[in-house]
Amino acid sequence: MQFLYKPIHYFQKRGYHVCQRIADRLGIRAKVVRTSFMYLTFATLGFGFALYLFLAFWMRIKDIIYTKRSSVFDL
């Protein structure tokens, strides 16, 4: 079973954390959001995966634009 958990841990650690951020915003568990994305992907033949990638891209851009600077001299 260790060979199965290593890749899962790798992708969870280095992923985009899209599901976790959505779950934090909605106040639910991340497992529910991940499961919803999986069902959406299978039910719509890939739309859930495309939506996930779009949200990952959007959150990354938002993080780059809205970074908090500690002082005025960080420009």
XYZ file of N, CA and C in Angstrom:
225
model
N 0.811 -1.204 0.000
C 0.000 0.000 0.000
C 0.855 1.269 0.000
N 2.100 1.155 0.401
C 2.978 2.322 0.457
C 3.189 2.909 -0.945
N 3.284 2.051 -1.965
C 3.487 2.543 -3.324
C 2.296 3.359 -3.809
N 1.142 3.169 -3.216
C -0.043 3.921 -3.582
C -0.109 5.257 -2.852
N 0.344 5.281 -1.611
C 0.241 6.500 -0.815
C 1.309 7.526 -1.162
N 2.466 7.090 -1.638
C 3.528 8.044 -1.985
C 3.112 9.008 -3.091
N 2.580 8.527 -4.229
C 2.158 9.486 -5.265
C 0.997 10.374 -4.812
N 0.079 9.825 -4.045
C -1.043 10.626 -3.554
C -0.531 11.749 -2.659
N 0.392 11.422 -1.765
C 0.959 12.433 -0.876
C 1.736 13.484 -1.674
N 2.451 13.053 -2.694
C 3.225 13.986 -3.527
C 2.306 15.000 -4.198
N 1.223 14.518 -4.812
C 0.325 15.427 -5.519
C -0.473 16.310 -4.574
N -0.808 15.799 -3.401
C -1.526 16.628 -2.442
C -0.626 17.723 -1.882
N 0.648 17.422 -1.703
C 1.571 18.402 -1.133
C 1.936 19.481 -2.143
N 2.083 19.112 -3.401
C 2.539 20.049 -4.407
C 1.445 20.479 -5.382
N 0.212 20.208 -5.052
C -0.901 20.575 -5.917
C -1.225 22.053 -5.816
N -2.273 22.432 -6.473
C -2.680 23.831 -6.498
C -3.514 24.229 -5.282
N -3.973 23.303 -4.514
C -4.801 23.543 -3.331
C -6.109 24.237 -3.680
N -6.608 23.983 -4.860
C -7.856 24.594 -5.296
C -9.013 24.108 -4.429
N -9.095 22.810 -4.237
C -10.199 22.250 -3.462
C -10.154 22.719 -2.008
N -8.968 22.792 -1.448
C -8.827 23.235 -0.057
C -9.269 24.686 0.105
N -8.899 25.525 -0.838
C -9.267 26.942 -0.742
C -10.763 27.145 -0.933
N -11.362 26.383 -1.843
C -12.810 26.474 -2.033
C -13.532 25.976 -0.791
N -13.039 24.881 -0.211
C -13.662 24.331 0.989
C -13.538 25.305 2.161
N -12.401 25.954 2.297
C -12.241 26.944 3.365
C -13.200 28.105 3.188
N -13.387 28.525 1.938
C -14.290 29.640 1.654
C -15.740 29.278 1.958
N -16.122 28.031 1.629
C -17.501 27.596 1.835
C -17.758 27.043 3.228
N -16.700 26.722 3.957
C -16.857 26.188 5.306
C -17.190 24.708 5.338
N -16.733 23.957 4.335
C -16.973 22.521 4.298
C -15.631 21.805 4.193
N -15.678 20.466 4.243
C -14.441 19.700 4.155
C -13.946 19.641 2.717
N -12.629 19.588 2.565
C -12.032 19.546 1.234
C -12.349 18.231 0.526
N -12.562 17.171 1.289
C -12.878 15.877 0.695
C -14.195 15.942 -0.082
N -15.150 16.696 0.411
C -16.434 16.849 -0.277
C -16.242 17.587 -1.597
N -15.402 18.605 -1.595
C -15.160 19.364 -2.825
C -14.414 18.501 -3.841
N -13.415 17.758 -3.392
C -12.674 16.872 -4.294
C -13.603 15.827 -4.917
N -14.449 15.250 -4.106
C -15.395 14.256 -4.609
C -16.355 14.875 -5.618
N -16.795 16.076 -5.355
C -17.693 16.767 -6.285
C -17.012 17.017 -7.624
N -15.742 17.424 -7.598
C -15.002 17.620 -8.842
C -14.851 16.306 -9.608
N -14.623 15.218 -8.886
C -14.489 13.917 -9.551
C -15.804 13.516 -10.210
N -16.915 13.642 -9.501
C -18.222 13.291 -10.077
C -18.559 14.191 -11.260
N -18.250 15.465 -11.143
C -18.517 16.400 -12.228
C -17.696 16.046 -13.461
N -16.458 15.630 -13.247
C -15.597 15.254 -14.365
C -16.138 14.025 -15.092
N -16.558 13.011 -14.344
C -17.077 11.807 -14.975
C -18.446 12.037 -15.611
N -19.267 12.839 -14.981
C -20.626 13.047 -15.483
C -20.649 13.905 -16.748
N -19.720 14.849 -16.859
C -19.743 15.763 -17.992
C -18.597 15.522 -18.966
N -17.926 14.388 -18.826
C -16.845 13.996 -19.743
C -15.723 15.021 -19.823
N -15.272 15.506 -18.693
C -14.089 16.356 -18.659
C -14.320 17.796 -18.275
N -15.565 18.231 -18.155
C -15.808 19.633 -17.815
C -15.306 19.963 -16.414
N -15.424 19.031 -15.477
C -14.946 19.266 -14.109
C -13.455 19.481 -14.064
N -12.708 18.718 -14.869
C -11.257 18.892 -14.918
C -10.895 20.241 -15.523
N -11.596 20.637 -16.574
C -11.358 21.941 -17.187
C -11.684 23.059 -16.206
N -12.756 22.908 -15.461
C -13.120 23.889 -14.445
C -12.064 23.971 -13.355
N -11.538 22.817 -12.927
C -10.486 22.775 -11.916
C -9.242 23.520 -12.393
N -8.831 23.277 -13.628
C -7.653 23.964 -14.160
C -7.885 25.467 -14.290
N -9.090 25.850 -14.690
C -9.406 27.275 -14.779
C -9.347 27.936 -13.398
N -9.907 27.272 -12.391
C -9.875 27.830 -11.038
C -8.447 27.898 -10.491
N -7.636 26.905 -10.799
C -6.237 26.925 -10.364
C -5.505 28.111 -10.997
N -5.719 28.328 -12.276
C -5.101 29.454 -12.962
C -5.586 30.779 -12.392
N -6.883 30.895 -12.166
C -7.464 32.127 -11.653
C -6.953 32.448 -10.243
N -6.879 31.434 -9.383
C -6.392 31.662 -8.022
C -4.922 32.041 -8.021
N -4.138 31.467 -8.917
C -2.718 31.810 -9.010
C -2.542 33.254 -9.445
N -3.290 33.699 -10.424
C -3.230 35.085 -10.882
C -3.670 36.023 -9.768
N -4.742 35.660 -9.051
C -5.227 36.494 -7.951
C -4.175 36.616 -6.852
N -3.486 35.512 -6.549
C -2.440 35.555 -5.530
C -1.272 36.435 -5.955
N -0.944 36.417 -7.226
C 0.159 37.243 -7.714
C -0.210 38.723 -7.656
N -1.441 39.047 -8.001
C -1.862 40.452 -8.045
C -2.072 41.011 -6.645
N -2.718 40.237 -5.776
C -3.085 40.739 -4.461
C -2.135 40.288 -3.360
N -0.842 40.323 -3.601
C 0.094 39.963 -2.542
C 0.204 41.121 -1.562
N 0.256 40.786 -0.309
C 0.380 41.827 0.716
C 1.846 42.146 0.922
N 2.141 43.392 0.894
C 3.525 43.837 1.125
C 3.639 44.278 2.575
N 4.776 43.985 3.179
C 4.945 44.306 4.588
C 5.249 45.778 4.807
N 5.834 46.448 3.827
C 6.109 47.871 3.986
C 6.055 48.565 2.621
N 6.200 49.856 2.639
C 6.157 50.639 1.421
C 7.392 50.385 0.572
N 8.483 50.009 1.185
C 9.742 49.858 0.474
C 9.886 48.515 -0.242
N 8.854 47.686 -0.219
C 8.907 46.392 -0.896
C 8.572 46.480 -2.379
N 8.328 47.676 -2.877
C 7.993 47.818 -4.287
C 9.192 47.484 -5.085
